Short mmCIF file of C-alpha atoms in Angstrom, two decimals:
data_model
loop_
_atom_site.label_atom_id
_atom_site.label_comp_id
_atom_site.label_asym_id
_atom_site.label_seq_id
_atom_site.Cartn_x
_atom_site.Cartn_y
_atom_site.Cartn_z
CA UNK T 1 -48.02 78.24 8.18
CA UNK T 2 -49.64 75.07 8.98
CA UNK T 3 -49.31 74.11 4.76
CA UNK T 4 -46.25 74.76 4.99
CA UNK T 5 -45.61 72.73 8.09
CA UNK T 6 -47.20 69.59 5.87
CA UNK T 7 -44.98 70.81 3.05
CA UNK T 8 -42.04 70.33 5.66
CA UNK T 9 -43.08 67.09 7.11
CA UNK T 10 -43.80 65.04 3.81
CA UNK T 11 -40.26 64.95 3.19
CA UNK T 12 -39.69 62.88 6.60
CA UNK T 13 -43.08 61.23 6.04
CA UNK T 14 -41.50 59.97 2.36
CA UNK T 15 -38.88 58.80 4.61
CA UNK T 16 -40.55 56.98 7.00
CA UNK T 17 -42.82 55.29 4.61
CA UNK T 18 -39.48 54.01 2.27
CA UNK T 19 -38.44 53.06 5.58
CA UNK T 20 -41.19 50.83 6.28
CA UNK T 21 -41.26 50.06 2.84
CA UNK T 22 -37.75 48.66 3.63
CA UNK T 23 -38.84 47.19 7.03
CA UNK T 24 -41.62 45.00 5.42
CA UNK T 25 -39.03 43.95 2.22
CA UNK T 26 -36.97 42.81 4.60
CA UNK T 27 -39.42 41.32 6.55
CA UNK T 28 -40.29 39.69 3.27
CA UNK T 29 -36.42 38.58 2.40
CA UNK T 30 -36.34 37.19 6.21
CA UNK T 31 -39.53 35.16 5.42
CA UNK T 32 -37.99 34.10 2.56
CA UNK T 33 -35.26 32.89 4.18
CA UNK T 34 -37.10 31.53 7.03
CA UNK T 35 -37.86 28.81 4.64
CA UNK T 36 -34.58 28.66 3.69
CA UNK T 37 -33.34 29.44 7.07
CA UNK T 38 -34.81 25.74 8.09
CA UNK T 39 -31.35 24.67 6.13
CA UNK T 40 -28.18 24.22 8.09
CA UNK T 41 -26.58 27.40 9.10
CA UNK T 42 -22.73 27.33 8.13
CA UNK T 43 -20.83 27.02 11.64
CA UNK T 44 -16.95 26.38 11.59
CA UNK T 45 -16.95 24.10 15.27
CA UNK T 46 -19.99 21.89 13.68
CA UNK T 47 -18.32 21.68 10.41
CA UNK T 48 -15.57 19.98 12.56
CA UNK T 49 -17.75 18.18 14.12
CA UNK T 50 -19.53 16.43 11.45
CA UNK T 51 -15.66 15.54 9.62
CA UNK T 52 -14.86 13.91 12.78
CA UNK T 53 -18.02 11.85 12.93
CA UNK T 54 -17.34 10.78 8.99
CA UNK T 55 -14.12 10.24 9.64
CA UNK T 56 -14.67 8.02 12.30
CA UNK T 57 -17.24 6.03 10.77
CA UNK T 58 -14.97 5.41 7.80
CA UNK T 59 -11.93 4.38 9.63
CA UNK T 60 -13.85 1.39 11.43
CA UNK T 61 -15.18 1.29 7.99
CA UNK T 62 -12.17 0.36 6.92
CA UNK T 63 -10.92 -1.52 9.98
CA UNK T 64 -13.51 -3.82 9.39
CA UNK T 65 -12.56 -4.47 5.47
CA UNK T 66 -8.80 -4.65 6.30
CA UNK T 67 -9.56 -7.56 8.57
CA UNK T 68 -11.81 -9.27 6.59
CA UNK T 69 -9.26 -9.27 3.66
CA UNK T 70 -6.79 -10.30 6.04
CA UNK T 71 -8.69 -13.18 7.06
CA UNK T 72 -9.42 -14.64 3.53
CA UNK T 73 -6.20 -15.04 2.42
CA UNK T 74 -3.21 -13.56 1.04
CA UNK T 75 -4.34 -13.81 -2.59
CA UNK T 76 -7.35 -11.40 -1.78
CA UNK T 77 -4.54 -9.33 -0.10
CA UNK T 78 -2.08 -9.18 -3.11
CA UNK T 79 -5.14 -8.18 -5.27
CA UNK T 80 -6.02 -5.34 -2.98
CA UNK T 81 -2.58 -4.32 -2.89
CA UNK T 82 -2.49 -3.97 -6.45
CA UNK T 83 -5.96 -2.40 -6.29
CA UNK T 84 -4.38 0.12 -4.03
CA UNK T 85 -1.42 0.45 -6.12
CA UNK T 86 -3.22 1.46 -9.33
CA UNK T 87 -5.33 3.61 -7.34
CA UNK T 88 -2.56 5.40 -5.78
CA UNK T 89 -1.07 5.44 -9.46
CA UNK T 90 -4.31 7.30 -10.86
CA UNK T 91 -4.46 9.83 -8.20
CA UNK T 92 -0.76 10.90 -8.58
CA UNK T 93 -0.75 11.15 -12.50
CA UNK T 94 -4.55 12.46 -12.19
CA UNK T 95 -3.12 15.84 -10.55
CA UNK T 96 0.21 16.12 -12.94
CA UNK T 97 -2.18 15.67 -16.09
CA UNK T 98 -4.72 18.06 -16.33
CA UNK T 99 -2.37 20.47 -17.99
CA UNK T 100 -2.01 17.81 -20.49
CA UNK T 101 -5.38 17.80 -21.32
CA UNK T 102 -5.38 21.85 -21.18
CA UNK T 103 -2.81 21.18 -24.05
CA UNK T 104 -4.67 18.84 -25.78
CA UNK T 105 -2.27 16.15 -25.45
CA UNK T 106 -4.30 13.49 -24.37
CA UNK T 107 -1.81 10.68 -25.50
CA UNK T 108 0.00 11.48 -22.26
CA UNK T 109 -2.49 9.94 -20.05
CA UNK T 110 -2.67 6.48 -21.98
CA UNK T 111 1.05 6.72 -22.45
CA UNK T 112 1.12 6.90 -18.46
CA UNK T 113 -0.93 3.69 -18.23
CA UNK T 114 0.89 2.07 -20.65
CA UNK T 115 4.03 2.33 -18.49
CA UNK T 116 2.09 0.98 -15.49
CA UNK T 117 1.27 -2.21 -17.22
CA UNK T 118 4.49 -2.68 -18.35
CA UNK T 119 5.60 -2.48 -15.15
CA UNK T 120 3.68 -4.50 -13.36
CA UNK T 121 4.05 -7.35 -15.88
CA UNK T 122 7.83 -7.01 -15.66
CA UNK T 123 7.70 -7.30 -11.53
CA UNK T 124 4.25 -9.74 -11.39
CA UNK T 125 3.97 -11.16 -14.73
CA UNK T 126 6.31 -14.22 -14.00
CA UNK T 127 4.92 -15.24 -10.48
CA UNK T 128 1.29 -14.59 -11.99
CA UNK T 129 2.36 -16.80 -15.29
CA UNK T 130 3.96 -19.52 -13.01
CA UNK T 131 1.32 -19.87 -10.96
CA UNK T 132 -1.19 -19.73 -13.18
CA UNK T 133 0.77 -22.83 -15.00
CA UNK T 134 0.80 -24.57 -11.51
CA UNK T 135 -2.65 -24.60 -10.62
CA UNK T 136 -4.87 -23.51 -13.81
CA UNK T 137 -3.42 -23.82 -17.40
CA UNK T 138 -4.35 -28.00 -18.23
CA UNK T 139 -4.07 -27.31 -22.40
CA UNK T 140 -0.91 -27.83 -24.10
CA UNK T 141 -0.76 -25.11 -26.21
CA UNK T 142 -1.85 -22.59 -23.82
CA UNK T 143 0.80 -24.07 -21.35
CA UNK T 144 3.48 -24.18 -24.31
CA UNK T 145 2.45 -20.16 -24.28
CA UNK T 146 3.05 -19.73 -20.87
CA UNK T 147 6.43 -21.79 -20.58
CA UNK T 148 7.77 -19.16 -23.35
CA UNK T 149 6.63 -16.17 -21.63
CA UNK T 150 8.59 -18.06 -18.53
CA UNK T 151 11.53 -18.19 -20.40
CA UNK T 152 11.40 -14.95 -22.20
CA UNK T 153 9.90 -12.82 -19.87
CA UNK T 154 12.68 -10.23 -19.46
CA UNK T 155 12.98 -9.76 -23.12
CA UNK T 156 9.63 -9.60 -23.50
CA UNK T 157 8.95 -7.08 -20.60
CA UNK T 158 12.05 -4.55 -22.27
CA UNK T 159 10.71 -4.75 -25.50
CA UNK T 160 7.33 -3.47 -24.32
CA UNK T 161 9.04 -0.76 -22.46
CA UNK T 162 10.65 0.29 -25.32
CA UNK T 163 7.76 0.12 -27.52
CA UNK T 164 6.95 3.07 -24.88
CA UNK T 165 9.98 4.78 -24.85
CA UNK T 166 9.29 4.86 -29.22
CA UNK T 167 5.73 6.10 -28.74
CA UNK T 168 7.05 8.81 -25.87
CA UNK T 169 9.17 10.26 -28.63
CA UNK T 170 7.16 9.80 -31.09
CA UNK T 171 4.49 12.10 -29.30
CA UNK T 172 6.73 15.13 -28.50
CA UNK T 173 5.01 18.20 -30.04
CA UNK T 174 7.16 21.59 -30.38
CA UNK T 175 6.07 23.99 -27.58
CA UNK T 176 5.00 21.44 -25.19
CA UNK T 177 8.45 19.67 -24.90
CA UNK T 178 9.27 21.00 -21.05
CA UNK T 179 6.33 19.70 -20.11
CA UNK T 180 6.34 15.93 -21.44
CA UNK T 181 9.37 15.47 -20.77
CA UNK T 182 8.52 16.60 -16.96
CA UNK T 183 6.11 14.16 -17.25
CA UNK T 184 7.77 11.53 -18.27
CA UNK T 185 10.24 11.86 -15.26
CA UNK T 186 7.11 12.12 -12.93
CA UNK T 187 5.86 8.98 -14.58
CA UNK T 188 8.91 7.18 -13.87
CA UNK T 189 9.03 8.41 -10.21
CA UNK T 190 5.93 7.36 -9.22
CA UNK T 191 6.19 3.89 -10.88
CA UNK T 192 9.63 3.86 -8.76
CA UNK T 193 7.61 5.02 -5.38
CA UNK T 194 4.37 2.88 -5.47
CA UNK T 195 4.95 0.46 -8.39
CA UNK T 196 8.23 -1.39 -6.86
CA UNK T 197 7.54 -0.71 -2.94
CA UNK T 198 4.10 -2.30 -3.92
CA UNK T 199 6.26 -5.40 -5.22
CA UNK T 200 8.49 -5.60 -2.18
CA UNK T 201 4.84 -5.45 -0.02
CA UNK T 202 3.41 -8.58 -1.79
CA UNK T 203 6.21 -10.31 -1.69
CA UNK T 204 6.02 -9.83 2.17
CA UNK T 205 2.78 -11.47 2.05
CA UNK T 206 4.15 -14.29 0.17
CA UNK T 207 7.11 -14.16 2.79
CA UNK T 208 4.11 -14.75 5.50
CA UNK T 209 1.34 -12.42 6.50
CA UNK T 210 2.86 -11.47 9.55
CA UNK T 211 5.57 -9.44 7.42
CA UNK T 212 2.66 -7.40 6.07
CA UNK T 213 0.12 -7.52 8.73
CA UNK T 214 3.27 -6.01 11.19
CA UNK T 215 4.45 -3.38 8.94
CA UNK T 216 1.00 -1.88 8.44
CA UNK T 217 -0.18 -2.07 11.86
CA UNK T 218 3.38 -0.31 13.14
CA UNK T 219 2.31 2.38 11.01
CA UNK T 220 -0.93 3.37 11.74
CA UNK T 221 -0.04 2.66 15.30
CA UNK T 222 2.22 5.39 14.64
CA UNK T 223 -0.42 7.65 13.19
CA UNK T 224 -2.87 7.46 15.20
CA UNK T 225 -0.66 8.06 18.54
CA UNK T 226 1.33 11.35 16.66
CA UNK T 227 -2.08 12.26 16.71
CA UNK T 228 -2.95 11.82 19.83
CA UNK T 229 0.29 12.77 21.30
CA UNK T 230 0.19 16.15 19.29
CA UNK T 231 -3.39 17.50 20.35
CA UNK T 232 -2.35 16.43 23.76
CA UNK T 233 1.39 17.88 24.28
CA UNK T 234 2.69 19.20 21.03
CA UNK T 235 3.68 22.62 21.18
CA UNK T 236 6.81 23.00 18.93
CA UNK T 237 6.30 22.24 15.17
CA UNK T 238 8.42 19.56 13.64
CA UNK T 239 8.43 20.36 9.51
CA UNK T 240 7.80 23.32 7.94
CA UNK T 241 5.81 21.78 4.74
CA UNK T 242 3.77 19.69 7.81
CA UNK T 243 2.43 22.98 10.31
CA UNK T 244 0.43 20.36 12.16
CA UNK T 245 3.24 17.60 13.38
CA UNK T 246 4.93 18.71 16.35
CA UNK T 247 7.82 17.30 18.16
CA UNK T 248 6.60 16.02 20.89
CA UNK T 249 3.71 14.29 18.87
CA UNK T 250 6.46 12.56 17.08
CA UNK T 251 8.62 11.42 20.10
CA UNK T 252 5.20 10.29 21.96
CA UNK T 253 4.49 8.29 18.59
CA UNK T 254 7.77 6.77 18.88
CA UNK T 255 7.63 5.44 22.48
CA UNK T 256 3.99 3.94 22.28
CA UNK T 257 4.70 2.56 18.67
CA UNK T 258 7.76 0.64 20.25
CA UNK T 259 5.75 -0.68 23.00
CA UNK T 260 2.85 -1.84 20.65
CA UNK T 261 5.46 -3.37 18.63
CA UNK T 262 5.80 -6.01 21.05
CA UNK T 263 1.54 -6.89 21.97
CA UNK T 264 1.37 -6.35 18.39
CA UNK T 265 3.74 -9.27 17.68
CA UNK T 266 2.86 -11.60 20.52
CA UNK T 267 -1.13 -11.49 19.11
CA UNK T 268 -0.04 -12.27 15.38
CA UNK T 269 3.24 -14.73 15.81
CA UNK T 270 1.43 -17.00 17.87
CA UNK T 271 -0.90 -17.81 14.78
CA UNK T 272 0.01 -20.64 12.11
CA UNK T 273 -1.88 -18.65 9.77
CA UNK T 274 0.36 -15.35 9.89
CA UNK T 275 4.01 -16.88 9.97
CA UNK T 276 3.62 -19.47 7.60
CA UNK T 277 4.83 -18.35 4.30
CA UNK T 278 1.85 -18.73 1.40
CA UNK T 279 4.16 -19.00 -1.66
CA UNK T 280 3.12 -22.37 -2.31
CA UNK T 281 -1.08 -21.80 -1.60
CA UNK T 282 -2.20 -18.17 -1.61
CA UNK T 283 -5.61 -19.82 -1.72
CA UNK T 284 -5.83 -20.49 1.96
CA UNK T 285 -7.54 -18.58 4.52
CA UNK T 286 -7.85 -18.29 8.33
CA UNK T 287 -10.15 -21.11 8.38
CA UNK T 288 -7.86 -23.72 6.50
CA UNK T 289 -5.43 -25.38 9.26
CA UNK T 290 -2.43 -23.98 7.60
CA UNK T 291 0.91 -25.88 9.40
CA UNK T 292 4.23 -25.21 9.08
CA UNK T 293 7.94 -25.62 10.25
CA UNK T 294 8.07 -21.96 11.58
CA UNK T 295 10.77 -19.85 10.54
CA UNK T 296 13.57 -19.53 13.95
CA UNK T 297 13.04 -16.06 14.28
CA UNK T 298 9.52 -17.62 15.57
CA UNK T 299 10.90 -20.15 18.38
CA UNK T 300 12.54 -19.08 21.92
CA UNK T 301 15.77 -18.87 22.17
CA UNK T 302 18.01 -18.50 24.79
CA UNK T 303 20.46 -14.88 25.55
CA UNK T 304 22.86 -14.38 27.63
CA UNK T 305 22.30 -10.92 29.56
CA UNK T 306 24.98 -8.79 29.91
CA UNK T 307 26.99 -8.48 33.24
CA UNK T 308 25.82 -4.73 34.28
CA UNK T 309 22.64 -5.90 33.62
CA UNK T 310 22.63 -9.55 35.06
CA UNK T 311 23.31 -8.15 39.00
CA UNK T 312 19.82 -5.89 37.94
CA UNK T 313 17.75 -8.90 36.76
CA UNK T 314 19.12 -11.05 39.07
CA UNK T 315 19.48 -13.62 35.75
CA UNK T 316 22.20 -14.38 34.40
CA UNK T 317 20.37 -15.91 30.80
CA UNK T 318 17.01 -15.09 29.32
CA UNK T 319 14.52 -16.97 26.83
CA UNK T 320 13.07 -14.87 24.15
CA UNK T 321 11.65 -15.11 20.80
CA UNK T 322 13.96 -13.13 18.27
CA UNK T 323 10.80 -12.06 16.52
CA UNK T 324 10.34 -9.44 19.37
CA UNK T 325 14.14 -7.59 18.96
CA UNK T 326 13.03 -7.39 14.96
CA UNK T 327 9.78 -5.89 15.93
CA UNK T 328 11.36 -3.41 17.79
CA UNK T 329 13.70 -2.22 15.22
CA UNK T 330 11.03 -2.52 12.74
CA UNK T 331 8.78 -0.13 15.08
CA UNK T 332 11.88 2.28 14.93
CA UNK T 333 11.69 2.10 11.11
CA UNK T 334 7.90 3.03 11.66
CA UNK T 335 8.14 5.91 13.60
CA UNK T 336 11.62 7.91 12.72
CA UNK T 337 11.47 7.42 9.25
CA UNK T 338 8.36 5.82 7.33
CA UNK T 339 7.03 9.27 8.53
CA UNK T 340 8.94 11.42 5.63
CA UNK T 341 6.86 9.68 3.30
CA UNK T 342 4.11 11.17 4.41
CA UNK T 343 5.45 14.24 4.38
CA UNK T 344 6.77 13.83 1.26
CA UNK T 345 3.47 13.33 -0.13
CA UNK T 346 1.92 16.80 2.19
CA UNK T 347 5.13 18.30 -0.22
CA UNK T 348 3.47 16.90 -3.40
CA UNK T 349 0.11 18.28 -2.61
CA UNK T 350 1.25 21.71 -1.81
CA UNK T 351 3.96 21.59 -5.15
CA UNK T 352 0.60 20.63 -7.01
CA UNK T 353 -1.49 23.11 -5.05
CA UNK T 354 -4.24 20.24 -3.46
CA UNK T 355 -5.58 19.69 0.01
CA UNK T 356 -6.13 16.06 -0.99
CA UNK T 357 -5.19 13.42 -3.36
CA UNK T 358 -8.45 12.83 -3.95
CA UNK T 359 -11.93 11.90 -2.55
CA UNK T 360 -11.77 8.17 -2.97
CA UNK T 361 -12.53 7.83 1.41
CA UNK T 362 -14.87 10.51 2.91
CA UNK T 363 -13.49 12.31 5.61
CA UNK T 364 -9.85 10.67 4.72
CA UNK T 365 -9.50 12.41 1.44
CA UNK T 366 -7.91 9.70 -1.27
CA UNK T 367 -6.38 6.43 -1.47
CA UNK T 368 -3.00 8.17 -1.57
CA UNK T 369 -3.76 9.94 1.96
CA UNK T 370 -3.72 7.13 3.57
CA UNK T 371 -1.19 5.02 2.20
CA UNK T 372 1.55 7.32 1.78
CA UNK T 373 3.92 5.77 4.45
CA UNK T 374 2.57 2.37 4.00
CA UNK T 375 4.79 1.70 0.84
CA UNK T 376 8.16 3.04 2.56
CA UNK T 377 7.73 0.84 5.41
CA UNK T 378 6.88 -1.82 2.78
CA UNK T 379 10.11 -1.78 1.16
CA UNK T 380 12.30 -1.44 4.38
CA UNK T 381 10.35 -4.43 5.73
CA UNK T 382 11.01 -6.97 2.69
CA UNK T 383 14.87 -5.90 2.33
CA UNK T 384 15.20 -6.36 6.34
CA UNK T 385 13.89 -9.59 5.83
CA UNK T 386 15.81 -10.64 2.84
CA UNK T 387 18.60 -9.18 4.86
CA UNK T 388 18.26 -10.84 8.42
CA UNK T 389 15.48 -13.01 8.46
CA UNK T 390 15.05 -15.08 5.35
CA UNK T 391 16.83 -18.82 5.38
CA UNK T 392 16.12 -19.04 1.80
CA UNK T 393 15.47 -22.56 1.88
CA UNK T 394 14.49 -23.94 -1.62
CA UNK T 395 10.90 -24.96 -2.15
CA UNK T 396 9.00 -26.63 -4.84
CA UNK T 397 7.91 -23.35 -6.82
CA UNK T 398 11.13 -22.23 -6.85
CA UNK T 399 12.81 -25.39 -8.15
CA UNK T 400 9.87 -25.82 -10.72
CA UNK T 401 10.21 -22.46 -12.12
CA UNK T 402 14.11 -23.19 -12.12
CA UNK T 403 13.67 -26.64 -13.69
CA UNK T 404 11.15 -25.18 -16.31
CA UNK T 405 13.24 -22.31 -17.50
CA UNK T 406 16.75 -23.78 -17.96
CA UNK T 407 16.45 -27.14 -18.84
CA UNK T 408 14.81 -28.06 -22.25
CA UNK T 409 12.25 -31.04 -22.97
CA UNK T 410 14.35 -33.91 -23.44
CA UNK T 411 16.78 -32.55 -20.33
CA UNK T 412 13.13 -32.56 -17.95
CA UNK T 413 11.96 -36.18 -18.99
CA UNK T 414 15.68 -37.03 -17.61
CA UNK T 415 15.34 -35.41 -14.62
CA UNK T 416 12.12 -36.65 -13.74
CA UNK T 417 13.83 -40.31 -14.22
CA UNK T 418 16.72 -39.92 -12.21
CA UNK T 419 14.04 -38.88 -9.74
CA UNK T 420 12.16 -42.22 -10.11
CA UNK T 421 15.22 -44.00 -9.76
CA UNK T 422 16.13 -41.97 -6.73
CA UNK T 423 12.56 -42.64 -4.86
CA UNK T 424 13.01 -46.69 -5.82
CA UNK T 425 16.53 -46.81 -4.70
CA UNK T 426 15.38 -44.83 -1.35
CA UNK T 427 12.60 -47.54 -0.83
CA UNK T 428 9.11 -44.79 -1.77
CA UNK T 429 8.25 -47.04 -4.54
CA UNK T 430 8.59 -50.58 -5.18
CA UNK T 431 10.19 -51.85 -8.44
CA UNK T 432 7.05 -52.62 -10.75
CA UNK T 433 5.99 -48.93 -9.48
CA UNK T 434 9.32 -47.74 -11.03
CA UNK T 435 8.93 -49.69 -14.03
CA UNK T 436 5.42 -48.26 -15.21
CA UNK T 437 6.45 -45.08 -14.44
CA UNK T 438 9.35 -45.24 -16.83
CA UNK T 439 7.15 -46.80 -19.11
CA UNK T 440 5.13 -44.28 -19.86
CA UNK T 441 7.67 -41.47 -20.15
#
């Protein structure tokens, strides 16, 4: 009885011991891991956490660039803008070409390019080539080169986008058609989006940097209190394709943007630096005295207030710097509307199935991310200012570039007499001044 008893028990005793078996593997798995276990636990609320803190860091990151650039003049500024723009370019065709490379047609991708360049030489080519003739160029046949590219430029530019268009057809392979062709359109829509809205934006710095430095500021003003507004009050979602914007984010956005609108324009119109245009010099900087007549928009003026509104104020007239009513419907602009671009991009990322454009800024994601509302606002800005605000009074690059282009050798050396003869009748220069100077032309 007693063997048999053992015989009984050594099943549970095989037991125990496979248990403890068990017991000391996993012991051995835990000690294991106990050196691995000295790595960082995954934990959703510190994950969080450590975004925030890299997000943070990288926004005064690139606070601090965005000023600096700001302060060393606008040609620093137009290069970063084009900077941005081709890196905005490469992160949009980036995520609508990988099939093409699936497909082996890596043409596409260079073909894409190809169309950038083109583009940008048909909107920048003739300010860079002018200015570059101004201030650089001293050789005569490199400045003979440049005056034909003046003169020509438009031709030139549609020849070399039809030298594109010829290659684009030349490309198409059977089976694939759908999808060049789809990518020819997105080509052509994202050279329309951030290829021309980037033009109107430099031209706003040329304009003045106020026109730029406004615009951008309204905007993230605007982000950054939808932000805050929405974590704070939102409760009812705005957009479908956005989950995260709420209404009352928005609304809160709006009402704080329009009252920045106005500190943000009394810091930056009260500088030299920021309303004088830079068309002339884009090779000044905060530090260079820059003086101008300012544009009218800039000087007080006075309004008469309206009756129901006079026996409130007690005034019956009010002096006011227009600058501050076109602030205020640019800060409109800002928050009602330069919004849909950015959710017009959150669109493009779900359409392409992407949480981000790209990785360019950690914690922000890519270029694109960032930017997407800056280029609406952009081109709103320059045609409101072409629209209401520009005098366009005639300057000396403009009349160069006009004499240059229309009027042929012999017709310039005339011109630049009657100008002589002008500036001696006018009393500038005294007649043996006049007479050398016709001398040697």
């Amino acid at each position: 009885m007693a063997q048999s008893s053992v015989l009984r028990k050594r099943p549970n005793e095989r037991k125990m011991e496979s248990a403890e078996k068990q017991g000391r593997t996993d012991r051995s798995h835990s000690t294991t891991d106990g050196v691995s276990s000295t790595k960082p636990v995954f934990n959703e609320k510190e994950s969080k956490r450590n975004a925030i803190i890299v997000r943070t860091i990288w926004t005064f990151i690139m606070l601090i660039i965005f000023f600096l650039i700001i302060g060393i003049g606008p040609f620093w500024i137009i290069s970063a803008v084009l900077l941005i723009q081709v890196g905005v370019f490469k992160e949009l065709i980036s995520i609508t070409t990988k099939k093409a490379t699936n497909k082996d047609l890596r043409h596409t991708a260079y073909l894409n390019w190809y169309f950038l360049l083109t583009t940008i030489f048909y909107l920048q080519g003739r300010s860079f080539v002018r200015y570059s003739l101004e201030n650089f160029i001293v050789s005569h046949y490199t400045g003979a080169i440049a005056i034909n590219l003046l003169m020509n430029h438009k031709f030139i530019s549609y020849c070399l986008y039809v030298l594109g268009f010829v290659f684009f057809v030349s490309s198409l392979r059977r089976g694939h058609l759908k999808f060049q062709f789809a990518q020819l359109c997105i080509t052509h829509m994202i050279l329309l989006l951030v290829v021309l809205q980037g033009y109107c934006i430099i031209n706003n710095i040329l304009h003045g940097i106020f026109w730029f430095i406004l615009p951008v500021g309204l905007v993230i003003t605007n982000d950054i209190f939808a932000y805050i507004c929405g974590i704070t009050f939102g409760k009812t979602q705005l957009i479908s394709i956005s989950p995260k914007k709420t209404v009352e984010g928005f609304i809160g956005a709006w009402i704080c943007t329009t009252i920045m609108s106005v500190f943000l324009t009394f810091i930056f119109s009260n500088s030299a630096y920021f309303i004088c245009p830079s068309a002339n010099d884009v090779l000044v900087n905060c530090l260079s005295g820059v003086q101008c007549d300012p544009n009218p928009v800039f000087i007080r003026q006075i309004y008469r207030i309206p009756s129901y509104l006079s026996k409130i104020v007690g005034k019956d007239l009010i002096q006011i710097r227009p600058i501050y009513l076109h602030a205020i419907i640019l800060s409109n602009f800002a928050s009602l509307i330069a919004p849909f671009g950015g959710f017009f991009a959150s669109g493009v990322k779900r359409a392409c199935g992407v949480k981000d454009f790209g990785d360019t800024i950690p914690g922000h994601g890519g270029i694109t991310d960032r930017v997407d509302c800056q280029f609406l606002m952009g081109s709103f800005s320059y045609l409101y200012y072409e629209t209401f605000i520009s005098t366009h009074q005639l300057n000396v690059g403009n009349l160069l570039q006009t004499v240059i282009i229309n009027l042929s050798a012999d017709e310039i050396v005339q011109f630049v007499k009657s100008l002589h003869s002008y500036l001696y009748k006018i009393g500038v220069i005294d007649e043996e001044t006049f007479r050398k100077l016709n001398a040697l032309i």
